[in-house]
């Protein structure tokens, strides 16, 4: 008992030691400035968007023709509030104007929030095509509903399409929080900056990496463990990495990349209608209609142990 | 302020545009029909089952001989309700009978729910063997409790065994929602249709894929990144994939497959007591007692950069 | 209706059958002994630690110089309670003393809880260096905040550093529950027993495995799918695995390992300033300053299908 009291008596001093480290300049402290975006609320935005994008599948499931206008109208209004608040926090964080609030950031946030809402009908068209591609492309798929409810490739691609809308409007922080949330749920790591065409399908998906400056055409298909990555990084005269230029490959229309394959480099273009085989390591362009496979390493068979 | 009001004024029109896309025929709309299964409640079913299957580990932890009948009796009753409701929604979705409710689907749901509850004692036997195999097979395992609390292979295999009970009784949607939930938590993608024997162990597990028609015997062991997959897909005369036949391999008893190996094809049989080495790519059967390794690509060593 | 009642009438018998399996000796029953740690509360400990380690980023976000002492003081006190309770449960589980409570275990739990709290300032220094390494090492990183909010390598390394503090103080169960939670969120599997130096960075990360006895120096960098694993397992005379000795490799300072590479064995030492190329399979030591690459399998190009 006495020792327990003694331990409790140490807590204020421990707190003081921790707070002392908050007072030093550090890149991991954010105290006394405008609040950063909330990761939880950013994920909540995705939840509400899934409910609007796939009506009857997520969230409120008992939608009828008589209640749909009210239910969705309410969700749209709620989404607008969530979006403006989180976009504001993100843009305010990078804005150099002083003052408690920034009117310019506020107007910009409202503008971007409305732009995202307006993009929903077009996004739904893209997503429906994606569901169809998943069902058609996977012999194990039993129904469209199964792919919507449970396919990680559908989840990751849906989140990517939402995050990309914010990325192209230069909203900081939120796009990457969104796609990394999808990465954590699905094992599929799509950078919000990538460009991805119609009827895209990723099967299984764990370990897929699609880098920031990747361009993917229509009707492409990836399997688990595929990397579309950077070949090497350029450094500036101070030895710091150069950011921003095209570092990741381009896939033209109707390209399939099988499991474990790696395609690297900003100048690498996989011509349309090509197939890249499992475990291929590719750092150069291939012309349209090419099938690239590897001589898999020869197997050595031994009896017993 | 005026602009903010103006933005808010746009929301009804945006809602109308979204709802207009709900009225078109689309595979991603589910409005005005019987409710689909709830993904959240399906995951809740798994939570309750984990509490019953591993008493004292998950959920209510202070179980004693005097309270256990009440606690578990309550959970079983709660589980029965959750199961009948979600199974009903799943089978109703595919049933073509008209009417607000379907008596036939209801009876079938109750029948399947009871069958799953009856399978629990046998499942517990299988799971206890699996825990022992994990502890024995991993030098890093410190206790049985550690494997139950934290091993992804145990989590994924437990969920697979539950989902498989529903899959063989032809319940739509739920089995795959369950195994894809486990996939999202563990990185291990086991199709509920696969057949898996006693004392199965997956170590680390991220990236493992076990396809729908895979058959795995007793005492098998897989490491991270192993694919048991389909070699190629047959298409029918209209160019659509043929679904349903055996596309994935068979592993007989006591087969170990090391990390990153890929075994493909419905006719590929790995004979009992075989070992498949890391990164092997295998598309043909091997006789019992075989050790298959690859000549790993020769390494090139360079000094400095 | 009559059949529904009949079904409900079966539940007590089903419950009895399940409870009968609880009475048998089984490694998956934990009834009537002191409560095991709670997985949920162990994850809650991580949540509170993230709020203290990265102030303003997680949890309470509106920190000011005037409220920070109260907010953090409250969190530290809350954390102390959570820690002592869960550490107590973990050490009590392995303690062989009889009686309802164990005074020795209680004192030890308080001691370890305070030790972890005292480690926070030093840990924050390590983490800030890690954030900087992530930002500098990834051309896609837009800001420090982005890496804190969304980089899986940062999340997994932070959790590892917390779990390692408990592991070296020999707390059972909790360290592995923590790192496997991070594994489930990030796809990165770091055993809490590994030793990892300053400015460590993992990019993308899905599929990374770092085994229990791995040693990693300062300024090392890993990409997705890298395994630092055991080469083979020694068995004792009864055929059981030998646990505890060094089975995983050592990476000296400034080593980079590219995606999909595998480094195995407790005697394997990668000399400082070495680079291990993508997909390399390495089971032997390399001297400092070596660049190891593979002759990637030759590609076979075919036109059309």
Coordinates of N, CA and C in Angstrom, one line a residue, chain B residues 108-278:
Chain B
X108 N -35.4 -22.5 -43.1 CA -34.1 -22.9 -43.5 C -33.0 -22.2 -42.6
X109 N -33.2 -20.9 -42.4 CA -32.3 -20.1 -41.6 C -32.2 -20.7 -40.2
X110 N -33.3 -21.0 -39.6 CA -33.3 -21.6 -38.2 C -32.5 -22.9 -38.2
X111 N -32.8 -23.7 -39.3 CA -32.1 -25.0 -39.4 C -30.6 -24.9 -39.5
X112 N -30.2 -23.9 -40.3 CA -28.7 -23.7 -40.5 C -28.1 -23.2 -39.2
X113 N -28.8 -22.2 -38.5 CA -28.3 -21.6 -37.3 C -28.0 -22.7 -36.3
X114 N -29.0 -23.6 -36.1 CA -28.9 -24.7 -35.1 C -27.7 -25.6 -35.5
X115 N -27.6 -25.9 -36.8 CA -26.5 -26.8 -37.2 C -25.2 -26.2 -36.9
X116 N -25.0 -24.9 -37.1 CA -23.8 -24.2 -36.7 C -23.5 -24.3 -35.2
X117 N -24.5 -24.0 -34.4 CA -24.4 -24.1 -33.0 C -24.0 -25.6 -32.6
X118 N -24.6 -26.5 -33.2 CA -24.3 -27.9 -32.9 C -22.8 -28.3 -33.3
X119 N -22.3 -27.6 -34.2 CA -20.9 -27.9 -34.7 C -19.8 -27.3 -33.7
X120 N -20.2 -26.5 -32.8 CA -19.3 -25.9 -31.9 C -18.4 -26.8 -31.1
X121 N -18.9 -27.9 -30.5 CA -18.0 -28.8 -29.7 C -16.9 -29.4 -30.6
X122 N -17.3 -29.9 -31.8 CA -16.3 -30.5 -32.7 C -15.3 -29.4 -33.2
X123 N -15.8 -28.2 -33.4 CA -14.9 -27.1 -33.9 C -13.9 -26.8 -32.8
X124 N -14.3 -26.9 -31.5 CA -13.4 -26.6 -30.4 C -12.2 -27.6 -30.4
X125 N -12.6 -28.8 -30.7 CA -11.5 -29.9 -30.7 C -10.5 -29.5 -31.8
X126 N -11.0 -29.2 -33.0 CA -10.1 -28.8 -34.1 C -9.2 -27.6 -33.7
X127 N -9.8 -26.6 -33.1 CA -9.1 -25.4 -32.8 C -8.0 -25.7 -31.7
X128 N -8.4 -26.5 -30.7 CA -7.4 -26.8 -29.7 C -6.1 -27.5 -30.3
X129 N -6.4 -28.4 -31.2 CA -5.3 -29.0 -31.9 C -4.5 -28.0 -32.7
X130 N -5.2 -27.0 -33.3 CA -4.5 -26.0 -34.1 C -3.6 -25.1 -33.2
X131 N -4.1 -24.8 -32.0 CA -3.3 -24.0 -31.1 C -2.0 -24.8 -30.7
X132 N -2.1 -26.1 -30.4 CA -1.0 -26.9 -30.1 C 0.0 -26.9 -31.2
X133 N -0.5 -27.1 -32.4 CA 0.4 -27.1 -33.6 C 1.2 -25.8 -33.8
X134 N 0.5 -24.7 -33.5 CA 1.1 -23.4 -33.6 C 2.2 -23.2 -32.5
X135 N 1.9 -23.6 -31.3 CA 2.9 -23.5 -30.2 C 4.1 -24.4 -30.5
X136 N 3.9 -25.6 -31.0 CA 4.9 -26.6 -31.2 C 5.8 -26.2 -32.5
X137 N 5.1 -25.5 -33.4 CA 5.8 -25.3 -34.7 C 6.5 -23.9 -34.7
X138 N 6.4 -23.1 -33.7 CA 7.0 -21.8 -33.8 C 8.0 -21.6 -32.6
X139 N 9.3 -21.5 -32.8 CA 10.2 -21.3 -31.7 C 9.9 -20.0 -30.9
X140 N 9.3 -19.0 -31.6 CA 9.0 -17.7 -30.9 C 7.8 -17.8 -30.0
X141 N 7.0 -18.8 -30.1 CA 5.7 -18.9 -29.3 C 6.1 -19.1 -27.8
X142 N 5.6 -18.3 -26.9 CA 5.9 -18.3 -25.5 C 4.9 -19.1 -24.7
X143 N 3.7 -19.2 -25.1 CA 2.6 -19.9 -24.4 C 1.4 -20.1 -25.3
X144 N 0.6 -21.1 -24.9 CA -0.7 -21.3 -25.7 C -1.5 -20.0 -25.8
X145 N -1.5 -19.3 -24.6 CA -2.3 -18.1 -24.6 C -1.9 -17.0 -25.6
X146 N -0.5 -16.9 -25.7 CA 0.0 -16.0 -26.7 C -0.5 -16.3 -28.1
X147 N -0.6 -17.6 -28.5 CA -1.0 -17.9 -29.8 C -2.5 -17.6 -30.0
X148 N -3.3 -17.9 -28.9 CA -4.7 -17.6 -29.0 C -5.0 -16.1 -29.1
X149 N -4.3 -15.3 -28.3 CA -4.5 -13.8 -28.3 C -4.0 -13.2 -29.5
X150 N -2.9 -13.7 -30.1 CA -2.2 -12.8 -31.0 C -1.8 -13.4 -32.4
X151 N -1.9 -14.7 -32.6 CA -1.4 -15.2 -33.8 C -2.4 -15.1 -35.0
X152 N -2.0 -14.4 -36.0 CA -2.9 -14.2 -37.1 C -3.4 -15.5 -37.8
X153 N -2.5 -16.5 -37.8 CA -2.8 -17.8 -38.4 C -4.0 -18.4 -37.7
X154 N -4.0 -18.3 -36.3 CA -5.0 -18.9 -35.5 C -6.4 -18.1 -35.8
X155 N -6.3 -16.8 -35.8 CA -7.5 -16.0 -36.1 C -8.1 -16.4 -37.4
X156 N -7.3 -16.4 -38.5 CA -7.8 -16.6 -39.8 C -8.3 -18.0 -39.9
X157 N -7.7 -19.0 -39.3 CA -8.1 -20.4 -39.4 C -9.4 -20.6 -38.7
X158 N -9.6 -19.9 -37.5 CA -10.8 -20.0 -36.7 C -12.0 -19.5 -37.5
X159 N -11.8 -18.3 -38.1 CA -12.8 -17.7 -38.9 C -13.2 -18.5 -40.1
X160 N -12.1 -19.1 -40.8 CA -12.4 -20.0 -41.9 C -13.2 -21.2 -41.5
X161 N -12.9 -21.8 -40.3 CA -13.7 -23.0 -39.9 C -15.2 -22.7 -39.7
X162 N -15.4 -21.5 -39.1 CA -16.8 -21.0 -39.0 C -17.5 -20.8 -40.3
X163 N -16.8 -20.0 -41.2 CA -17.4 -19.7 -42.5 C -17.6 -20.9 -43.3
X164 N -16.7 -21.9 -43.2 CA -16.8 -23.1 -44.0 C -18.1 -23.9 -43.6
X165 N -18.5 -23.9 -42.3 CA -19.8 -24.5 -41.9 C -21.0 -23.9 -42.6
X166 N -20.9 -22.6 -42.8 CA -22.0 -21.9 -43.6 C -21.9 -22.1 -45.1
X167 N -20.7 -22.2 -45.6 CA -20.4 -22.4 -47.0 C -21.0 -23.7 -47.5
X168 N -20.7 -24.8 -46.7 CA -21.1 -26.1 -47.1 C -22.6 -26.3 -47.0
X169 N -23.3 -25.4 -46.2 CA -24.7 -25.4 -46.2 C -25.3 -24.4 -47.1
X170 N -24.5 -23.9 -48.0 CA -24.9 -23.0 -49.2 C -25.5 -21.7 -48.8
X171 N -25.1 -21.1 -47.6 CA -25.5 -19.8 -47.3 C -24.8 -18.8 -48.1
X172 N -25.5 -17.9 -48.8 CA -24.8 -16.9 -49.7 C -24.2 -15.8 -48.8
X173 N -23.3 -15.1 -49.4 CA -22.7 -13.8 -48.8 C -22.0 -13.9 -47.5
X174 N -22.6 -14.5 -46.5 CA -22.0 -14.5 -45.1 C -20.6 -15.1 -45.1
X175 N -20.4 -16.3 -45.7 CA -19.1 -17.0 -45.5 C -18.0 -16.1 -46.0
X176 N -18.2 -15.5 -47.2 CA -17.1 -14.7 -47.7 C -16.9 -13.3 -47.0
X177 N -18.0 -12.8 -46.5 CA -17.9 -11.6 -45.6 C -17.0 -11.9 -44.4
X178 N -17.2 -13.1 -43.9 CA -16.4 -13.5 -42.7 C -15.0 -13.7 -43.1
X179 N -14.7 -14.5 -44.1 CA -13.3 -14.8 -44.4 C -12.5 -13.5 -44.9
X180 N -13.3 -12.6 -45.6 CA -12.6 -11.4 -46.0 C -12.4 -10.4 -44.9
X181 N -13.3 -10.5 -43.8 CA -13.0 -9.8 -42.6 C -11.7 -10.3 -42.0
X182 N -11.5 -11.6 -41.9 CA -10.3 -12.2 -41.4 C -9.1 -11.8 -42.3
X183 N -9.3 -11.8 -43.6 CA -8.2 -11.4 -44.5 C -7.8 -9.9 -44.2
X184 N -8.8 -9.1 -43.9 CA -8.4 -7.7 -43.6 C -7.7 -7.5 -42.3
X185 N -8.0 -8.4 -41.4 CA -7.3 -8.3 -40.1 C -5.9 -9.0 -40.1
X186 N -5.8 -10.0 -40.9 CA -4.6 -10.9 -40.8 C -3.7 -10.8 -42.1
X187 N -4.2 -10.4 -43.2 CA -3.5 -10.5 -44.5 C -3.5 -11.9 -45.0
X188 N -4.3 -12.8 -44.4 CA -4.4 -14.2 -44.9 C -5.8 -14.4 -45.5
X189 N -5.8 -14.8 -46.8 CA -7.0 -14.9 -47.6 C -7.3 -16.4 -47.8
X190 N -8.2 -16.9 -47.0 CA -8.6 -18.3 -47.1 C -10.1 -18.3 -47.7
X191 N -10.3 -18.9 -48.8 CA -11.7 -18.9 -49.3 C -12.5 -19.9 -48.5
X192 N -13.7 -19.6 -48.1 CA -14.5 -20.5 -47.2 C -14.8 -21.8 -47.9
X193 N -14.6 -22.0 -49.2 CA -14.9 -23.2 -49.8 C -13.7 -24.2 -49.7
X194 N -12.5 -23.8 -49.4 CA -11.4 -24.7 -49.3 C -11.7 -25.8 -48.2
X195 N -11.0 -26.9 -48.3 CA -11.1 -28.0 -47.3 C -9.7 -28.1 -46.6
X196 N -9.7 -28.0 -45.3 CA -8.5 -27.9 -44.5 C -8.5 -28.9 -43.3
X197 N -7.5 -29.8 -43.2 CA -7.5 -30.8 -42.2 C -7.1 -30.4 -40.8
X198 N -6.7 -31.4 -40.0 CA -6.3 -31.1 -38.6 C -4.9 -30.5 -38.5
X199 N -4.8 -29.8 -37.3 CA -3.5 -29.3 -36.9 C -2.8 -28.4 -38.0
X200 N -3.6 -27.6 -38.6 CA -3.1 -26.7 -39.7 C -2.4 -25.5 -39.0
X201 N -1.3 -25.1 -39.6 CA -0.6 -23.9 -39.0 C -0.1 -23.0 -40.1
X202 N -0.4 -21.7 -39.9 CA 0.2 -20.7 -40.8 C 1.0 -19.7 -40.0
X203 N 2.3 -19.6 -40.3 CA 3.1 -18.7 -39.5 C 3.3 -17.3 -40.2
X204 N 3.2 -16.2 -39.4 CA 3.3 -14.8 -40.0 C 2.1 -14.6 -40.9
X205 N 2.1 -15.2 -42.0 CA 0.8 -15.3 -42.8 C 0.5 -14.2 -43.8
X206 N 1.1 -13.0 -43.6 CA 0.7 -11.9 -44.5 C 0.9 -12.3 -46.0
X207 N -0.1 -12.2 -46.8 CA 0.0 -12.5 -48.2 C -0.4 -13.9 -48.6
X208 N -0.7 -14.7 -47.6 CA -1.1 -16.1 -48.0 C -2.5 -16.1 -48.7
X209 N -2.6 -16.8 -49.8 CA -3.8 -17.0 -50.5 C -4.1 -18.5 -50.7
X210 N -5.3 -18.9 -50.2 CA -5.8 -20.3 -50.4 C -7.1 -20.3 -51.1
X211 N -7.1 -20.7 -52.4 CA -8.2 -20.6 -53.3 C -9.4 -21.5 -52.9
X212 N -10.5 -21.3 -53.6 CA -11.8 -21.9 -53.2 C -11.8 -23.4 -53.3
X213 N -11.1 -24.0 -54.2 CA -11.2 -25.5 -54.4 C -9.9 -26.2 -53.9
X214 N -9.1 -25.5 -53.1 CA -7.9 -26.1 -52.5 C -8.3 -27.2 -51.5
X215 N -7.5 -28.3 -51.5 CA -7.7 -29.3 -50.4 C -6.4 -29.5 -49.7
X216 N -6.5 -29.4 -48.4 CA -5.3 -29.5 -47.5 C -5.5 -30.6 -46.5
X217 N -4.5 -31.5 -46.4 CA -4.7 -32.6 -45.5 C -4.3 -32.2 -44.0
X218 N -4.0 -33.3 -43.2 CA -3.6 -33.0 -41.8 C -2.2 -32.6 -41.7
X219 N -1.9 -31.8 -40.6 CA -0.5 -31.5 -40.2 C 0.3 -30.7 -41.3
X220 N -0.4 -29.8 -42.0 CA 0.2 -29.0 -43.0 C 0.6 -27.7 -42.4
X221 N 1.6 -27.0 -43.0 CA 2.1 -25.8 -42.4 C 2.5 -24.9 -43.6
X222 N 2.0 -23.6 -43.5 CA 2.3 -22.6 -44.5 C 3.0 -21.4 -43.9
X223 N 3.9 -20.8 -44.6 CA 4.5 -19.5 -44.2 C 4.0 -18.3 -45.0
X224 N 4.4 -17.2 -44.6 CA 3.9 -15.9 -45.2 C 4.1 -15.9 -46.7
X225 N 3.2 -15.3 -47.4 CA 3.3 -15.1 -48.9 C 3.1 -16.3 -49.7
X226 N 2.6 -17.4 -49.2 CA 2.3 -18.6 -50.0 C 1.0 -18.5 -50.7
X227 N 1.0 -18.8 -52.0 CA -0.2 -18.8 -52.8 C -0.5 -20.3 -53.2
X228 N -1.7 -20.7 -52.9 CA -2.3 -22.0 -53.4 C -3.4 -21.5 -54.4
X229 N -3.1 -21.4 -55.7 CA -3.9 -20.7 -56.6 C -4.3 -21.4 -57.8
X230 N -5.0 -20.7 -58.7 CA -5.5 -21.2 -60.0 C -4.4 -21.0 -61.0
X231 N -4.2 -21.9 -61.9 CA -3.2 -21.8 -63.0 C -3.7 -20.9 -64.1
X232 N -4.9 -21.2 -64.5 CA -5.5 -20.4 -65.6 C -7.0 -20.6 -65.6
X233 N -7.7 -19.7 -66.1 CA -9.2 -19.8 -66.1 C -9.7 -20.3 -67.4
X234 N -10.6 -21.2 -67.3 CA -11.3 -21.7 -68.5 C -12.5 -20.7 -68.8
X235 N -12.7 -20.4 -70.1 CA -13.8 -19.6 -70.5 C -14.8 -20.4 -71.3
X236 N -16.1 -20.0 -71.2 CA -17.1 -20.7 -72.0 C -17.1 -20.1 -73.4
X237 N -18.1 -20.6 -74.2 CA -18.1 -20.1 -75.6 C -18.4 -18.6 -75.8
X238 N -19.0 -18.0 -74.7 CA -19.3 -16.6 -74.8 C -18.1 -15.8 -74.2
X239 N -17.0 -16.5 -73.9 CA -15.9 -15.8 -73.3 C -16.0 -15.5 -71.9
X240 N -17.1 -16.0 -71.2 CA -17.2 -15.8 -69.8 C -16.5 -16.9 -69.0
X241 N -16.0 -16.6 -67.9 CA -15.3 -17.6 -67.1 C -16.2 -18.7 -66.7
X242 N -15.7 -19.9 -66.7 CA -16.4 -21.1 -66.2 C -16.1 -21.1 -64.7
X243 N -17.2 -21.2 -63.9 CA -17.0 -21.2 -62.4 C -17.3 -22.6 -61.9
X244 N -16.7 -22.9 -60.8 CA -17.2 -24.1 -60.0 C -16.3 -25.3 -60.0
X245 N -15.5 -25.6 -61.1 CA -14.7 -26.8 -61.1 C -13.4 -26.6 -60.3
X246 N -12.7 -27.7 -60.1 CA -11.5 -27.6 -59.2 C -10.3 -26.9 -60.0
X247 N -9.9 -25.8 -59.4 CA -8.9 -24.9 -60.0 C -7.7 -24.8 -59.2
X248 N -7.8 -25.2 -57.9 CA -6.7 -25.0 -57.0 C -6.1 -26.3 -56.5
X249 N -4.8 -26.3 -56.0 CA -4.1 -27.6 -55.7 C -4.6 -28.4 -54.5
X250 N -4.1 -29.6 -54.4 CA -4.3 -30.5 -53.3 C -3.0 -30.7 -52.5
X251 N -3.0 -30.5 -51.2 CA -1.8 -30.8 -50.4 C -2.2 -32.0 -49.5
X252 N -1.5 -33.1 -49.6 CA -1.7 -34.3 -48.8 C -1.2 -34.0 -47.4
X253 N -1.2 -35.0 -46.5 CA -0.8 -34.8 -45.1 C 0.6 -34.4 -45.0
X254 N 0.9 -33.7 -43.9 CA 2.3 -33.3 -43.5 C 3.1 -32.7 -44.6
X255 N 2.5 -31.7 -45.3 CA 3.2 -30.9 -46.3 C 3.5 -29.5 -45.7
X256 N 4.8 -29.1 -45.9 CA 5.2 -27.8 -45.5 C 5.5 -26.9 -46.7
X257 N 5.0 -25.7 -46.7 CA 5.3 -24.8 -47.9 C 5.9 -23.5 -47.3
X258 N 7.1 -23.3 -47.7 CA 7.9 -22.1 -47.1 C 7.5 -20.8 -47.8
X259 N 8.0 -19.7 -47.2 CA 7.5 -18.4 -47.6 C 7.7 -18.0 -49.1
X260 N 6.7 -17.4 -49.6 CA 6.8 -16.9 -51.0 C 6.6 -17.9 -52.1
X261 N 6.3 -19.2 -51.7 CA 6.1 -20.2 -52.7 C 4.7 -20.1 -53.3
X262 N 4.6 -20.5 -54.6 CA 3.4 -20.5 -55.3 C 3.1 -21.9 -55.9
X263 N 1.9 -22.5 -55.6 CA 1.5 -23.8 -56.1 C 0.2 -23.6 -56.8
X264 N 0.2 -23.9 -58.1 CA -1.0 -23.6 -58.9 C -1.6 -24.8 -59.6
X265 N -2.9 -24.8 -59.8 CA -3.6 -25.7 -60.6 C -4.4 -26.8 -59.9
X266 N -5.6 -27.0 -60.5 CA -6.5 -28.0 -59.9 C -6.1 -29.4 -59.9
X267 N -5.2 -29.7 -60.8 CA -4.7 -31.1 -60.9 C -3.4 -31.3 -60.2
X268 N -2.8 -30.3 -59.6 CA -1.5 -30.4 -58.9 C -1.7 -31.0 -57.5
X269 N -1.1 -32.1 -57.3 CA -1.2 -32.8 -56.0 C 0.2 -32.8 -55.4
X270 N 0.4 -32.2 -54.2 CA 1.7 -32.3 -53.4 C 1.6 -33.5 -52.5
X271 N 2.3 -34.6 -52.8 CA 2.3 -35.8 -52.1 C 2.6 -35.6 -50.6
X272 N 2.1 -36.5 -49.7 CA 2.3 -36.4 -48.3 C 3.8 -36.3 -47.9
X273 N 4.1 -35.7 -46.8 CA 5.4 -35.5 -46.3 C 6.4 -34.8 -47.2
X274 N 5.8 -33.9 -48.1 CA 6.7 -33.2 -48.9 C 7.0 -31.8 -48.3
X275 N 8.1 -31.2 -48.8 CA 8.5 -29.8 -48.3 C 8.7 -29.0 -49.6
X276 N 8.0 -27.9 -49.7 CA 8.2 -27.0 -50.8 C 9.0 -25.8 -50.3
X277 N 10.1 -25.5 -50.9 CA 11.0 -24.5 -50.4 C 10.6 -23.1 -50.8
X278 N 11.2 -22.1 -50.1 CA 10.9 -20.7 -50.3 C 11.0 -20.3 -51.7

